[in-house]
XYZ file of C-alpha atoms in Angstrom:
402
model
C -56.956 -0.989 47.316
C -53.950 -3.039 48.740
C -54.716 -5.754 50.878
C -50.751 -6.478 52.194
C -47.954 -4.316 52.357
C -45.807 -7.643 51.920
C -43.532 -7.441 48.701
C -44.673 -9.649 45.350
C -42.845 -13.237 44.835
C -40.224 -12.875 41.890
C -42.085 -13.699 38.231
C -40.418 -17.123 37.611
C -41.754 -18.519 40.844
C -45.191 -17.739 39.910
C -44.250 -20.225 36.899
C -44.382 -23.445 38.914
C -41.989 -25.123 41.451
C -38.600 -24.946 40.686
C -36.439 -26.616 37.961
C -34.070 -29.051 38.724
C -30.540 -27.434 37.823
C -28.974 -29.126 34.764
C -25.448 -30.607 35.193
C -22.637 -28.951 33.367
C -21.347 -29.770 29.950
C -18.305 -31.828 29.899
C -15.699 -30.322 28.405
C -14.232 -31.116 25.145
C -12.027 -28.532 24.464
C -9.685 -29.438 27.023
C -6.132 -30.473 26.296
C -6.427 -34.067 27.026
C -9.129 -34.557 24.738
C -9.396 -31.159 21.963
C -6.383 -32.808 19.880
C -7.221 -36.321 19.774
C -9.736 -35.944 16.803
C -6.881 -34.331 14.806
C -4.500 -36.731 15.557
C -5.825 -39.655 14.898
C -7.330 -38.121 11.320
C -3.319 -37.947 10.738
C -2.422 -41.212 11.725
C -5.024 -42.564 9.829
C -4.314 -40.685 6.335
C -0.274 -41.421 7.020
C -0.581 -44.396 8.020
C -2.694 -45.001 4.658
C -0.069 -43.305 2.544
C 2.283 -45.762 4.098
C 0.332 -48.870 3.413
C -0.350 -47.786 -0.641
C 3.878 -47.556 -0.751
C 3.692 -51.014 1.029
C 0.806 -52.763 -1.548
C 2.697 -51.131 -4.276
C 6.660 -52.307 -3.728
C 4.446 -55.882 -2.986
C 3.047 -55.907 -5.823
C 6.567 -55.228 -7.742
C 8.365 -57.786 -6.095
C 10.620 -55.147 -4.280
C 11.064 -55.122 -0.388
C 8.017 -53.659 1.632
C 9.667 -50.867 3.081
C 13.181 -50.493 2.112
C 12.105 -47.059 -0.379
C 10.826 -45.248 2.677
C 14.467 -45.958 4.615
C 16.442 -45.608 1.791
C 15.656 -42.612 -0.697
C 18.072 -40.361 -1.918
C 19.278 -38.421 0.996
C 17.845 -41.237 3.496
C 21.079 -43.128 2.328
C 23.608 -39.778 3.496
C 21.892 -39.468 6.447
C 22.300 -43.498 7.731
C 25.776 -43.610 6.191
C 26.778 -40.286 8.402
C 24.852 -42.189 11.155
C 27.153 -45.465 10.813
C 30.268 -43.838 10.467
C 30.507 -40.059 10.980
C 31.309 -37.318 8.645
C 33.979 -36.868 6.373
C 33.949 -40.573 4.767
C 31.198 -40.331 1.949
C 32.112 -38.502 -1.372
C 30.049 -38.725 -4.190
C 31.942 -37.028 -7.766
C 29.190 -36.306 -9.771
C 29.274 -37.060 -13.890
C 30.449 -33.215 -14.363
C 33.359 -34.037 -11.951
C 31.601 -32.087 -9.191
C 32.815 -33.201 -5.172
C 29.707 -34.054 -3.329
C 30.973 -34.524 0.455
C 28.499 -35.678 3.790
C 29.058 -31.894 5.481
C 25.875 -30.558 3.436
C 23.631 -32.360 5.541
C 23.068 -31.348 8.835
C 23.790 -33.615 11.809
C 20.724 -33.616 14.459
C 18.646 -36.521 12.649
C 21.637 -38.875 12.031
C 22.987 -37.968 15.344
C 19.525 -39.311 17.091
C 19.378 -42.255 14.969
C 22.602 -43.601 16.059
C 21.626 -43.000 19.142
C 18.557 -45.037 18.971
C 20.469 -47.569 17.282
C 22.880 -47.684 20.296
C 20.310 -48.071 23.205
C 18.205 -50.754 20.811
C 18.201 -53.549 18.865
C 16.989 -51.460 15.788
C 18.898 -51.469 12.184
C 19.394 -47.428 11.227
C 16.933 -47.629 8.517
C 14.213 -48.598 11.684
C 15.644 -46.164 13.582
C 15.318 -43.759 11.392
C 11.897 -44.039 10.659
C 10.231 -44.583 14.106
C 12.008 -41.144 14.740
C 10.844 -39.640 11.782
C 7.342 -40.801 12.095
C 7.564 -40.258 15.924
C 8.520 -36.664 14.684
C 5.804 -36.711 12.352
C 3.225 -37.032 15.280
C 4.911 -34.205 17.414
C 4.580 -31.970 14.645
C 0.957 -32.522 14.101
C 0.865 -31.763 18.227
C 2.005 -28.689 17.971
C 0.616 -27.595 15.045
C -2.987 -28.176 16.236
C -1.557 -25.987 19.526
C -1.052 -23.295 17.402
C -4.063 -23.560 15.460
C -6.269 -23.714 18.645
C -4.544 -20.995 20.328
C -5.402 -18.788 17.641
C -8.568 -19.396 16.427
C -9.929 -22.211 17.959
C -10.493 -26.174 18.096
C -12.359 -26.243 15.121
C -9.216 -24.943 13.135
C -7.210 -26.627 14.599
C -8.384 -30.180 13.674
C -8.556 -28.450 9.908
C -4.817 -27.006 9.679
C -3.675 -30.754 11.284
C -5.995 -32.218 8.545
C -4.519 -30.184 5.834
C -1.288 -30.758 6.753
C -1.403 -34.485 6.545
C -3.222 -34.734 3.089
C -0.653 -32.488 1.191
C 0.769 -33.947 -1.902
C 4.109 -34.104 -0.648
C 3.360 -35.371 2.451
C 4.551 -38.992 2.136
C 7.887 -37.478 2.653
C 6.663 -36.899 5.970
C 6.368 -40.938 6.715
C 10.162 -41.550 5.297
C 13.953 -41.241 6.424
C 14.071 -37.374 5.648
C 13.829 -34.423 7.924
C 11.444 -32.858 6.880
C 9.159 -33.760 9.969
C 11.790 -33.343 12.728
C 12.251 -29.953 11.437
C 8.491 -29.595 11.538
C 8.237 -30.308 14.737
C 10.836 -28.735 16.339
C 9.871 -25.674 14.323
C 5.835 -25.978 15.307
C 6.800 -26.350 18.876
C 9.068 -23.207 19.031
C 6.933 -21.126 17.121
C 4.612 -21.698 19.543
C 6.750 -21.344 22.741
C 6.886 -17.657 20.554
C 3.249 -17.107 21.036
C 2.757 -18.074 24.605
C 6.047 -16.210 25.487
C 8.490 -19.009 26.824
C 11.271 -17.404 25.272
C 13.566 -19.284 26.369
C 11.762 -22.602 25.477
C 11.371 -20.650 22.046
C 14.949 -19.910 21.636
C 16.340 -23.402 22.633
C 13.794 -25.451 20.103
C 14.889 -22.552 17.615
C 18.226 -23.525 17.876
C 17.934 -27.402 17.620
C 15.462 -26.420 14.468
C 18.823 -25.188 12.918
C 21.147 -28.301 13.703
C 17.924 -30.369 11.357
C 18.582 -28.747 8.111
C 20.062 -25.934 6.333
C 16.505 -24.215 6.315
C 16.508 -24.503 9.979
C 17.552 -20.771 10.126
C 13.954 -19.844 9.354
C 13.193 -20.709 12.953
C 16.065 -18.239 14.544
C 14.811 -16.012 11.958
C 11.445 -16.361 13.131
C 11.848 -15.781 16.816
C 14.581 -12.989 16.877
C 12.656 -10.589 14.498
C 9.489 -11.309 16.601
C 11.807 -10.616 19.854
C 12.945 -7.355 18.446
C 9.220 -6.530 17.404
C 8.565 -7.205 21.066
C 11.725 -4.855 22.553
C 10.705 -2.037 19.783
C 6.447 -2.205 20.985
C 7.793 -2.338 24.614
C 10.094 0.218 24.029
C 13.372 -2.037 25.597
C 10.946 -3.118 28.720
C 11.399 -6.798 27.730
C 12.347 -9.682 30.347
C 15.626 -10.702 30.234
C 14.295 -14.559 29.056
C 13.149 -12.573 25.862
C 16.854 -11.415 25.540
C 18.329 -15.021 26.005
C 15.647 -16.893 23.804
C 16.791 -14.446 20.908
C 20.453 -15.229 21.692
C 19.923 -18.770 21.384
C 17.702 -19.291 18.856
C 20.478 -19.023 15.768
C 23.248 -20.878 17.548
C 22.347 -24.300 16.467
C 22.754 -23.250 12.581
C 25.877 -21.216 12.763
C 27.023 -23.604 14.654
C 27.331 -26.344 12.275
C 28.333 -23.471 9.178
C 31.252 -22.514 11.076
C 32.041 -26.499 12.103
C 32.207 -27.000 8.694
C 34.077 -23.712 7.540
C 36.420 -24.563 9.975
C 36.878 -28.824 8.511
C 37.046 -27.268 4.827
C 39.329 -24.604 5.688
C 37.534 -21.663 4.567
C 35.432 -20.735 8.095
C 33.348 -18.100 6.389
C 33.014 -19.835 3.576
C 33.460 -23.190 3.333
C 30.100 -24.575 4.104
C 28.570 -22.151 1.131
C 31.170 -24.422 -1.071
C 29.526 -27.483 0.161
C 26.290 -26.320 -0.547
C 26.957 -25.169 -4.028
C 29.092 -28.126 -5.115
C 25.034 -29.645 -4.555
C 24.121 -27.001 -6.557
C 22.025 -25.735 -3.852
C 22.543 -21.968 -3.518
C 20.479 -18.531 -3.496
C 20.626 -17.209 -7.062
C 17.527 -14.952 -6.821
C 15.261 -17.041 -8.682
C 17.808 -17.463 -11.852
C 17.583 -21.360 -11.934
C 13.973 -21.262 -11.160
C 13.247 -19.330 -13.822
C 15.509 -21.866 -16.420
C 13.609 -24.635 -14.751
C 10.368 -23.240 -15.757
C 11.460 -22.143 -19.608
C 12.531 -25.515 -19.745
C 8.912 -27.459 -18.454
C 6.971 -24.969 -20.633
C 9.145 -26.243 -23.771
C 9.701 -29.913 -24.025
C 7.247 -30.623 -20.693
C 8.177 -32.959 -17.689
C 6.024 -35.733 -16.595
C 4.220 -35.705 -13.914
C 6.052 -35.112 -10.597
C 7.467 -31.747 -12.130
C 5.020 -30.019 -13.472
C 3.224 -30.967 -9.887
C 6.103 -29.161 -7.935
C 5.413 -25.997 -9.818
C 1.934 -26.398 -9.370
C 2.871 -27.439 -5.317
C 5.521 -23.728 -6.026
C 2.751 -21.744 -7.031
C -0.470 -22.218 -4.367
C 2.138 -21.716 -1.868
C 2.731 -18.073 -3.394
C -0.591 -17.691 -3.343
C -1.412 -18.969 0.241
C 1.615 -16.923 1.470
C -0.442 -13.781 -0.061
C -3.405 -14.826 2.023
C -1.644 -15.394 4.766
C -0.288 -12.008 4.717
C -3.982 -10.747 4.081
C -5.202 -12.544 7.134
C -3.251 -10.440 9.642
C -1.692 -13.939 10.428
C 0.808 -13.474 14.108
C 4.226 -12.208 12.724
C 6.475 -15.379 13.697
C 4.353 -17.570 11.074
C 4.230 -15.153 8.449
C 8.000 -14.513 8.922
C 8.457 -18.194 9.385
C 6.794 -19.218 6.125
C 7.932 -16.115 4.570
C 11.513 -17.512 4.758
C 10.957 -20.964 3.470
C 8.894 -19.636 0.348
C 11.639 -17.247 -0.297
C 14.372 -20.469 -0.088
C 12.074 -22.514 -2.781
C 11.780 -19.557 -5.221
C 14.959 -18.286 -5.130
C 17.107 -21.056 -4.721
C 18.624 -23.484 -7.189
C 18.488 -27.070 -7.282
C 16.482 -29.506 -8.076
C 13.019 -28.301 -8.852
C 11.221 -31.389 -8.123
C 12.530 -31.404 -4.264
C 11.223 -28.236 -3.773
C 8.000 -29.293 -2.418
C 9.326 -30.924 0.223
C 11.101 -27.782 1.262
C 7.840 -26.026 1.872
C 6.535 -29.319 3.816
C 7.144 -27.798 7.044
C 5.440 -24.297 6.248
C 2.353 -25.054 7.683
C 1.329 -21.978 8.015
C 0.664 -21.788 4.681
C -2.404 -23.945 5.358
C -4.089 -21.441 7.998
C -6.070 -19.478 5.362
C -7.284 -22.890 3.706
C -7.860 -24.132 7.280
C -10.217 -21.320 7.191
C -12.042 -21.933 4.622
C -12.707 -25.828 4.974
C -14.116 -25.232 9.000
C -16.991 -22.436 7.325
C -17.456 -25.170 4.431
C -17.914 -28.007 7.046
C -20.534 -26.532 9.150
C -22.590 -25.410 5.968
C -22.117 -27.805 4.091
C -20.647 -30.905 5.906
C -21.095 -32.946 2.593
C -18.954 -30.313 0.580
C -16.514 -30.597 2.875
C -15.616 -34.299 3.066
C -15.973 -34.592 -0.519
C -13.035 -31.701 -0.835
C -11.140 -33.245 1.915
C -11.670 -36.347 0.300
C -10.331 -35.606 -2.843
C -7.084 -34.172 -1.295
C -6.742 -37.314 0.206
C -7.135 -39.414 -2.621
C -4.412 -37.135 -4.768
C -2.237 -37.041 -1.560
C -1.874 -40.757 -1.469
C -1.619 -41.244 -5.530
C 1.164 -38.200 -5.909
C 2.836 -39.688 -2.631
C 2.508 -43.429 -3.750
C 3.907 -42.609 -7.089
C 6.946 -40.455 -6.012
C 8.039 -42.827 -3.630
C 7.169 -46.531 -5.210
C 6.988 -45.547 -9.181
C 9.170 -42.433 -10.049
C 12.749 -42.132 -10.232
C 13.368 -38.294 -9.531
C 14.602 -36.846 -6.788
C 13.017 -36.332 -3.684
């Protein structure tokens, strides 16, 4: 039988009085906090890398810092820095012309430029932009990482990237992190669609170093992917960005075509009198018949070892579904390393700025650290550790080229 018509309270308030709302969560994943973790983790494992060189050189008697300014190329670059093109020729003992035009002119160009509007030496110079570079790279790198597949990558693939063997090269007078960063930032102008943005970082990317064309490469396939899946309904920035992005590169070719005489040409003859040219693998393929038969110390057998996990992360890459502009991207600068000649134990370096290499390890290392944080620094830990040795001992100890 009722005894009121008059409707029933709502189930939780027959729970007791009501509870006091909770304040919201702050939140970490913005963008003035998510990358901090990752950066500083760089700094700190650089910035460790630099200070083994430092104890090491100390303990030899040599000057602290004067190897990180003044390796192999490092002395082409300054010199071209100081006093242009065209007035450094090394003839090599085979009689072979070496000449300034094979390296390309956006580092030296921003070192004397930072030389002119400061009190700086060019050695200095050169390495506050290079480490400067070094930092931007790691920026946009953990942008890409986080835009893809979160935070938690992210700080991995940043992670990664600073505890690679070859990453010392990262903290000295090379290019290697310029390029890096100009070619993490435009890669990711790609994925967020700022063409133009894309297009224009593309393009410096291929004034940094010869490589630089993997960039263009990058960005114009994945703008004709776009036109194709749109079926031509494409904004005109797309259009522009693409035009752009391989200027930079030809740019300096045909400069230095036209200073050699041979427009088409002439820049290929620079390259090869370095003996840096695609044969398809041929001098790879001496390189390694000659390790496996009388051997090669440590820092070569390393680069094939450095040679080979990148095959093998470019495969798992590829099996990841990774966004085309990395996979072409890193595509490009595996395909340099294998089938290019030159000097094998330099070829590391070249794959130093394909990061996205790292992705599928990146992977792996985030599942490992929430099941089994332990695991995981001890891993990461031991990268870090042979990171610093390898780097300490091809910059301070060994005498081949970097």
């Amino acid at each position: 039988m009722r005894t009121s018509s008059a409707a029933r309270p709502p189930r939780a308030a027959l729970s007791g009085p009501p509870r006091r709302p909770r304040p919201p969560r702050p939140d970490w994943s913005g963008a003035a906090r998510g990358p901090l973790p990752a950066l500083a983790l760089f700094a700190a494992v650089r910035l460790a890398g630099i200070l083994a060189v430092i104890l090491i050189n100390a303990f030899a008697g040599r000057p602290l810092v004067r190897n990180l300014a003044h390796s192999w190329d490092s002395r082409w670059y300054l010199h071209i820095a100081t006093h242009g093109y065209g007035h450094l020729v090394w003839i090599t003992p085979q009689g072979t012309v070496q000449t300034d035009w094979a390296f390309f002119p956006l580092y030296p160009l921003l070192v004397r430029a930072l030389v002119t509007a400061s009190p700086l030496t060019s050695g200095r110079a050169a390495l506050l932009i290079a480490w400067t570079a070094a930092g931007v790279a790691a920026y946009g790198i953990h942008l890409i990482g986080r835009h893809l597949y979160g935070r938690a990558v992210a700080t991995a693939l940043v992670a990664l990237w600073a505890a690679l063997p070859q990453a010392v090269e990262l903290t000295i007078a090379y290019t290697e992190s310029l390029f890096a960063a100009l070619a993490a930032w435009s890669l990711y102008c790609v994925l967020k669609g700022r063409w133009l943005w894309a297009g224009s970082l593309a393009a410096a990317a291929g004034l940094a170093r010869p490589s630089g064309f993997a960039v263009a490469f990058a960005v114009c396939l994945t703008a004709g992917h776009q036109v194709l899946r749109r079926r031509g309904r494409v904004p005109a920035r797309l259009w522009a960005g693409a035009a752009v992005a391989p200027l930079g590169w030809l740019g300096y070719v045909l400069w230095v075509g036209g200073r050699t005489g041979d427009v088409l040409g002439g820049y290929f003859a620079v390259q090869s009198a370095w003996e840096s040219r695609f044969d398809f693998g041929a001098g790879s393929l001496r390189f390694l018949r000659v390790l496996l038969l009388y051997g090669g110390g440590v820092v070569y057998p390393a680069a094939l070892l450095i040679v080979a996990a990148a095959l093998l992360l470019f495969a798992l890459l590829c099996l990841d579904r990774a966004p085309l502009p990395l996979v072409l991207f890193a595509g490009v600068l595996v395909l340099l390393v294998i089938g290019g000649s030159g000097s094998f134990s330099s070829k590391s370096r070249f794959l130093l700025p394909a990061f996205p290499l790292l992705i599928p390890m990146a992977h792996a290392l985030t599942r490992t650290w929430w099941r089994r944080r332990s695991r995981a620094v001890v891993v990461y830990g031991a990268l870090t550790l042979t990171s610093l040795l390898f780097g300490t001992y091809v910059t301070a100890v060994a005498h081949s080229p970097l």
